[in-house]
Amino acid sequence: MSEAFPNMVSIEVWNASVDFPIFDAKTRSLKKAVLGKAGGRIGTENRVPIIEALRDINLSLKHGDRVGLVGHNGAGKSTLLRMLAGIYEPTRGSAQINGRVAPVFDLGVGMDPELSGYENIIIRGLFLGMTRKQMDKRMDDIADFSELGNYLSMPIRTYSTGMRVRLALGVVTSIDPEILILDEGIGAVDAAFMEKARTRLNDLVKRSGLLVFASHSDEFLMELCNSAIWMDHGQMKMRGGLREVLTAYKGRDPFEHMSQEQLERLGLTGDPVLPNGDSA
Amino acid sequence: MTPVPSFLVHPSSTIDRPVEPLAPSTRSWSRAFADLRVGFANRQLWAHLGWQDIKQRYRRSVLGPLWITIGMGVTALGTGLLYALILNVDVPTFLPFVTVGFIVWNFLSGCLTEGLQTFITNEGLIKHLPAPLSVYVLRTVWRQTLLLAHNLIVYVLVAAVFFTSISHEYTMSADGSGTHQPGLGWTFFLVVPGFLLVAVNGGWVAMLLGIISTRYRDIPQVINAIIQLLFYATPIVWTTDTLTKQKDLAQSVLNWNPLYHLIQVMRAPLIGQSVDALSWIVCVGMAVVGWGLALVIMKNYRARVSYWV
């Protein structure tokens, strides 16, 4: 459906909450439950304790949006990304995701450490909706981009974190996803590769439409994103232009010490532009 | 703090957004069916994962997946000879019976024990890549099917050696009493619907018990505790023919064992035995009721699995 209408790529979220039941945290023993009457309400009425990871999220993302996620550790950034990827369906409220999603989360997991780089590329591609043939065709391109060379025939367990990031980024950037979801883990690569990845990610975002990116790096956010969400305690504390949100979050304007040249390189000069290309 | 004017792109407007759906769509039949449809359509994915599992298990061993076949051969031969001795039955007819019984049992118990763990073992993938649940169920069933294919080599060998004993009408007891079996004939081809029925049943078991086990981690332990008992309660290394008294009673008790019927629809065609219509009916009935239950559970708890793993 979304392939017939490329402009239909969108994510809509209405009053969504994500509650995690924690089964292995023993709330209280029976003895405590009986004796603990004096202290008032300790736990919840539920037998299973719950962590409210996200609360009342309202979000509308369209083609062309490049959203950065900022917030402290544990603020709900990764959970929000997983919800936007369709992995967690909201416990309350609803979410609608239109488009082919390619997520890159924590890179240690989701890859089989015993399998070779090639095998992991194929499996990841198949998971993202490609066929084997399509992945075989892209293999050279991915090998080229990731600069892993002969390492691709080695088991993933021999890879460093940075090498895994290279592989994962190689896959998602080669398959033209419509919705790209990146977690902060991708900061683990060296500067030279980052430069290469940036160009490729920028191209990809221009082509494919929608990027949501969680990061603690101002520079990386400025390179890739044009708006931002500040997550705090599972809620959206602020949603707006990247500069406003970063300023509010950091307590200072991250752009103020930038030279004109840098701003130009980031494409941040001139009039504001709406996502659909119109001047504001 | 003075507000900083943004010269970046404004967040997209929320005015022209679609209307919120009235009820959350998470728990709907259409999502449950879509899960099955999309999962099944991802044939390359689950087939690849299932095959990869087998290769992985025998990585770095010289004989590789051939060990599956060897293991089955040793078990079937050893147990077959031993029990033929204990039960005083004809080896040439009993050995094929035990071999095929073991092969089908392996498939069934694999679907059951590994099906329970389907989502638990795929935790990493479930939390990192969006995919229908049925992909993992199909991965498990397909892996068991590939194991079955390896084990069928043992069947082919055994059937070839003892072909003359089971190619005509025979009985399994040494003294010629017991049920008369028709011997191998055109009924051999009933193994195809037989296998499909067994696999479809394996599918709902993995889906239904997989979801429940993900939430209640005691279920796999319960099943593991009774699986050995189920093995002996099912005629695999014994037959009703070898019982000395109260055969009819035993048969009517046995009719309540669903595993007996599942084994029967696949085993009997392969060794030229007759299948009761009851076995076919029970297997079809289980498939229908089982998938019905699985769909109800899928409708309500499909979206909870990623929270539970």
PDB file of C-alpha atoms in Angstrom, chain A residues 12-15 17-21 23 48 58-62 65 82 85-91 93-96 101 103 105-106 109-110 112 114-115 119 122-124 126-128 130-132 157 226-227 239-244 247-248 251 253 255 263 268 270-275 280, chain B residues 1-28 31 35 42-49 51-53 55-56 59-60 122-132 135-136 139 214-217 302-309:
ATOM      1  CA  GLU A  12       0.488   8.474  13.948  1.00  0.00           C
ATOM      2  CA  VAL A  13       0.342   7.994  17.693  1.00  0.00           C
ATOM      3  CA  TRP A  14      -2.675   8.842  19.829  1.00  0.00           C
ATOM      4  CA  ASN A  15      -2.466   9.039  23.646  1.00  0.00           C
ATOM      5  CA  SER A  17       1.165   4.524  26.855  1.00  0.00           C
ATOM      6  CA  VAL A  18       3.542   1.620  27.280  1.00  0.00           C
ATOM      7  CA  ASP A  19       3.445  -0.245  30.592  1.00  0.00           C
ATOM      8  CA  PHE A  20       5.889  -3.033  31.289  1.00  0.00           C
ATOM      9  CA  PRO A  21       4.775  -5.740  33.657  1.00  0.00           C
ATOM     10  CA  PHE A  23       6.983 -10.488  36.610  1.00  0.00           C
ATOM     11  CA  VAL A  48       2.360  -7.602  39.047  1.00  0.00           C
ATOM     12  CA  ASN A  58       0.808  12.088  20.895  1.00  0.00           C
ATOM     13  CA  LEU A  59       2.786  12.224  17.744  1.00  0.00           C
ATOM     14  CA  SER A  60       2.330  12.749  14.057  1.00  0.00           C
ATOM     15  CA  LEU A  61       5.275  12.121  11.778  1.00  0.00           C
ATOM     16  CA  LYS A  62       5.152  12.515   8.027  1.00  0.00           C
ATOM     17  CA  ASP A  65      10.416  14.462   9.076  1.00  0.00           C
ATOM     18  CA  ARG A  82      10.542   0.498  19.689  1.00  0.00           C
ATOM     19  CA  ALA A  85       9.080   0.571  14.969  1.00  0.00           C
ATOM     20  CA  GLY A  86       5.984  -1.476  15.806  1.00  0.00           C
ATOM     21  CA  ILE A  87       7.759  -3.767  18.252  1.00  0.00           C
ATOM     22  CA  TYR A  88       5.763  -2.624  21.262  1.00  0.00           C
ATOM     23  CA  GLU A  89       2.141  -1.959  20.496  1.00  0.00           C
ATOM     24  CA  PRO A  90       0.847   0.633  22.977  1.00  0.00           C
ATOM     25  CA  THR A  91      -0.807  -0.749  26.090  1.00  0.00           C
ATOM     26  CA  GLY A  93      -4.028   4.449  23.132  1.00  0.00           C
ATOM     27  CA  SER A  94      -3.087   3.522  19.599  1.00  0.00           C
ATOM     28  CA  ALA A  95      -0.361   3.803  17.033  1.00  0.00           C
ATOM     29  CA  GLN A  96      -0.449   3.514  13.271  1.00  0.00           C
ATOM     30  CA  VAL A 101      10.415   0.183   8.932  1.00  0.00           C
ATOM     31  CA  PRO A 103      15.264  -0.193  12.967  1.00  0.00           C
ATOM     32  CA  PHE A 105      18.835  -0.769  18.041  1.00  0.00           C
ATOM     33  CA  ASP A 106      21.365  -2.059  20.483  1.00  0.00           C
ATOM     34  CA  VAL A 109      21.382  -8.290  20.149  1.00  0.00           C
ATOM     35  CA  GLY A 110      19.378  -9.248  17.118  1.00  0.00           C
ATOM     36  CA  ASP A 112      23.578 -14.240  15.788  1.00  0.00           C
ATOM     37  CA  GLU A 114      27.992 -17.524  15.720  1.00  0.00           C
ATOM     38  CA  LEU A 115      27.002 -16.691  12.163  1.00  0.00           C
ATOM     39  CA  GLU A 119      24.746 -14.638   6.981  1.00  0.00           C
ATOM     40  CA  ILE A 122      21.050 -11.900   4.707  1.00  0.00           C
ATOM     41  CA  ILE A 123      18.975 -12.555   7.826  1.00  0.00           C
ATOM     42  CA  ARG A 124      18.660  -8.891   8.683  1.00  0.00           C
ATOM     43  CA  LEU A 126      15.029 -10.894   5.133  1.00  0.00           C
ATOM     44  CA  PHE A 127      13.636  -9.503   8.380  1.00  0.00           C
ATOM     45  CA  LEU A 128      13.377  -6.075   6.779  1.00  0.00           C
ATOM     46  CA  MET A 130      13.895  -8.143   1.306  1.00  0.00           C
ATOM     47  CA  THR A 131      14.355 -11.377  -0.603  1.00  0.00           C
ATOM     48  CA  ARG A 132      17.536 -13.420  -0.657  1.00  0.00           C
ATOM     49  CA  ARG A 157      31.395 -12.741  17.750  1.00  0.00           C
ATOM     50  CA  ASN A 226      15.434  18.952  11.600  1.00  0.00           C
ATOM     51  CA  SER A 227      13.138  18.708  14.588  1.00  0.00           C
ATOM     52  CA  ARG A 239       8.399  18.878  20.679  1.00  0.00           C
ATOM     53  CA  GLY A 240       9.676  21.446  18.245  1.00  0.00           C
ATOM     54  CA  GLY A 241      12.532  22.633  16.096  1.00  0.00           C
ATOM     55  CA  LEU A 242      15.859  21.022  16.835  1.00  0.00           C
ATOM     56  CA  ARG A 243      17.446  24.268  18.021  1.00  0.00           C
ATOM     57  CA  GLU A 244      14.659  25.160  20.418  1.00  0.00           C
ATOM     58  CA  THR A 247      18.484  24.794  23.848  1.00  0.00           C
ATOM     59  CA  ALA A 248      15.805  23.978  26.370  1.00  0.00           C
ATOM     60  CA  GLY A 251      20.201  25.021  28.924  1.00  0.00           C
ATOM     61  CA  ASP A 253      22.040  27.247  22.481  1.00  0.00           C
ATOM     62  CA  PHE A 255      24.339  26.653  17.658  1.00  0.00           C
ATOM     63  CA  LEU A 263      26.002  26.339   9.729  1.00  0.00           C
ATOM     64  CA  LEU A 268      20.996  25.557   8.592  1.00  0.00           C
ATOM     65  CA  GLY A 270      18.297  30.828   5.391  1.00  0.00           C
ATOM     66  CA  ASP A 271      14.594  30.721   5.938  1.00  0.00           C
ATOM     67  CA  PRO A 272      12.834  28.007   7.783  1.00  0.00           C
ATOM     68  CA  VAL A 273      11.402  25.407   5.497  1.00  0.00           C
ATOM     69  CA  LEU A 274       8.354  23.290   6.088  1.00  0.00           C
ATOM     70  CA  PRO A 275       8.697  19.553   5.688  1.00  0.00           C
ATOM     71  CA  ALA A 280       7.341  29.124   6.141  1.00  0.00           C
TER      72      ALA A 280
ATOM     73  CA  MET B   1      16.144  31.965  29.456  1.00  0.00           C
ATOM     74  CA  THR B   2      15.223  33.876  26.347  1.00  0.00           C
ATOM     75  CA  PRO B   3      13.542  31.800  23.734  1.00  0.00           C
ATOM     76  CA  VAL B   4      15.753  31.037  20.813  1.00  0.00           C
ATOM     77  CA  PRO B   5      14.140  31.503  17.430  1.00  0.00           C
ATOM     78  CA  SER B   6      14.279  28.365  15.430  1.00  0.00           C
ATOM     79  CA  PHE B   7      15.461  28.647  11.879  1.00  0.00           C
ATOM     80  CA  LEU B   8      15.067  24.972  11.379  1.00  0.00           C
ATOM     81  CA  VAL B   9      12.144  23.149   9.923  1.00  0.00           C
ATOM     82  CA  HIS B  10       8.985  23.295  11.960  1.00  0.00           C
ATOM     83  CA  PRO B  11       7.570  20.049  13.209  1.00  0.00           C
ATOM     84  CA  SER B  12       4.902  18.842  10.890  1.00  0.00           C
ATOM     85  CA  SER B  13       1.462  20.110  11.508  1.00  0.00           C
ATOM     86  CA  THR B  14      -0.855  18.019  13.592  1.00  0.00           C
ATOM     87  CA  ILE B  15      -3.966  19.700  12.225  1.00  0.00           C
ATOM     88  CA  ASP B  16      -4.508  17.577   9.158  1.00  0.00           C
ATOM     89  CA  ARG B  17      -3.732  14.290  10.859  1.00  0.00           C
ATOM     90  CA  PRO B  18      -6.101  11.370  10.499  1.00  0.00           C
ATOM     91  CA  VAL B  19      -8.782  10.811  13.096  1.00  0.00           C
ATOM     92  CA  GLU B  20      -7.919   8.571  15.973  1.00  0.00           C
ATOM     93  CA  PRO B  21      -9.366   5.100  15.579  1.00  0.00           C
ATOM     94  CA  LEU B  22     -12.280   4.579  17.980  1.00  0.00           C
ATOM     95  CA  ALA B  23     -10.966   1.461  19.617  1.00  0.00           C
ATOM     96  CA  PRO B  24      -7.329   0.489  19.896  1.00  0.00           C
ATOM     97  CA  SER B  25      -6.656  -1.856  17.005  1.00  0.00           C
ATOM     98  CA  THR B  26      -4.194  -4.008  18.913  1.00  0.00           C
ATOM     99  CA  ARG B  27      -6.699  -6.681  19.860  1.00  0.00           C
ATOM    100  CA  SER B  28      -8.459  -7.382  16.616  1.00  0.00           C
ATOM    101  CA  ARG B  31      -4.389  -8.199  13.131  1.00  0.00           C
ATOM    102  CA  ASP B  35       0.079 -11.921  11.474  1.00  0.00           C
ATOM    103  CA  ASN B  42       7.814 -14.457   4.597  1.00  0.00           C
ATOM    104  CA  ARG B  43       8.679 -17.957   3.467  1.00  0.00           C
ATOM    105  CA  GLN B  44      12.299 -17.150   2.706  1.00  0.00           C
ATOM    106  CA  LEU B  45      12.830 -15.745   6.179  1.00  0.00           C
ATOM    107  CA  TRP B  46      11.546 -18.636   8.273  1.00  0.00           C
ATOM    108  CA  ALA B  47      12.872 -21.253   5.896  1.00  0.00           C
ATOM    109  CA  HIS B  48      16.292 -19.654   6.092  1.00  0.00           C
ATOM    110  CA  LEU B  49      16.175 -19.327   9.884  1.00  0.00           C
ATOM    111  CA  TRP B  51      17.743 -24.283   8.075  1.00  0.00           C
ATOM    112  CA  GLN B  52      20.291 -22.071   9.779  1.00  0.00           C
ATOM    113  CA  ASP B  53      19.272 -23.564  13.151  1.00  0.00           C
ATOM    114  CA  LYS B  55      23.432 -26.003  10.420  1.00  0.00           C
ATOM    115  CA  GLN B  56      24.227 -24.138  13.615  1.00  0.00           C
ATOM    116  CA  ARG B  59      28.638 -26.523  13.230  1.00  0.00           C
ATOM    117  CA  ARG B  60      32.243 -27.663  13.247  1.00  0.00           C
ATOM    118  CA  ASN B 122      13.764 -15.601  20.007  1.00  0.00           C
ATOM    119  CA  GLU B 123      13.688 -12.843  22.616  1.00  0.00           C
ATOM    120  CA  GLY B 124      16.558 -10.930  20.997  1.00  0.00           C
ATOM    121  CA  LEU B 125      14.933 -10.846  17.575  1.00  0.00           C
ATOM    122  CA  ILE B 126      11.462 -10.074  18.899  1.00  0.00           C
ATOM    123  CA  LYS B 127      12.755  -7.055  20.813  1.00  0.00           C
ATOM    124  CA  HIS B 128      14.863  -5.716  17.992  1.00  0.00           C
ATOM    125  CA  LEU B 129      13.116  -6.361  14.726  1.00  0.00           C
ATOM    126  CA  PRO B 130       9.406  -6.004  14.036  1.00  0.00           C
ATOM    127  CA  ALA B 131       8.106  -9.282  12.586  1.00  0.00           C
ATOM    128  CA  PRO B 132       4.900 -11.336  12.823  1.00  0.00           C
ATOM    129  CA  VAL B 135       7.503 -16.282  11.598  1.00  0.00           C
ATOM    130  CA  TYR B 136       8.967 -17.765  14.780  1.00  0.00           C
ATOM    131  CA  ARG B 139      10.750 -21.357  12.012  1.00  0.00           C
ATOM    132  CA  THR B 214       6.102 -16.760  27.493  1.00  0.00           C
ATOM    133  CA  ARG B 215       3.788 -15.355  30.152  1.00  0.00           C
ATOM    134  CA  TYR B 216       3.824 -18.303  32.555  1.00  0.00           C
ATOM    135  CA  ARG B 217       7.305 -19.752  32.645  1.00  0.00           C
ATOM    136  CA  ARG B 302      -0.268 -11.316  20.273  1.00  0.00           C
ATOM    137  CA  ALA B 303       0.878  -7.785  21.030  1.00  0.00           C
ATOM    138  CA  ARG B 304       1.807  -8.676  24.600  1.00  0.00           C
ATOM    139  CA  VAL B 305       4.470 -11.204  23.636  1.00  0.00           C
ATOM    140  CA  SER B 306       7.144  -8.541  23.075  1.00  0.00           C
ATOM    141  CA  TYR B 307       6.385  -7.218  26.560  1.00  0.00           C
ATOM    142  CA  TRP B 308       6.560 -10.659  28.136  1.00  0.00           C
ATOM    143  CA  VAL B 309       9.726 -12.125  26.609  1.00  0.00           C
TER     144      VAL B 309
END
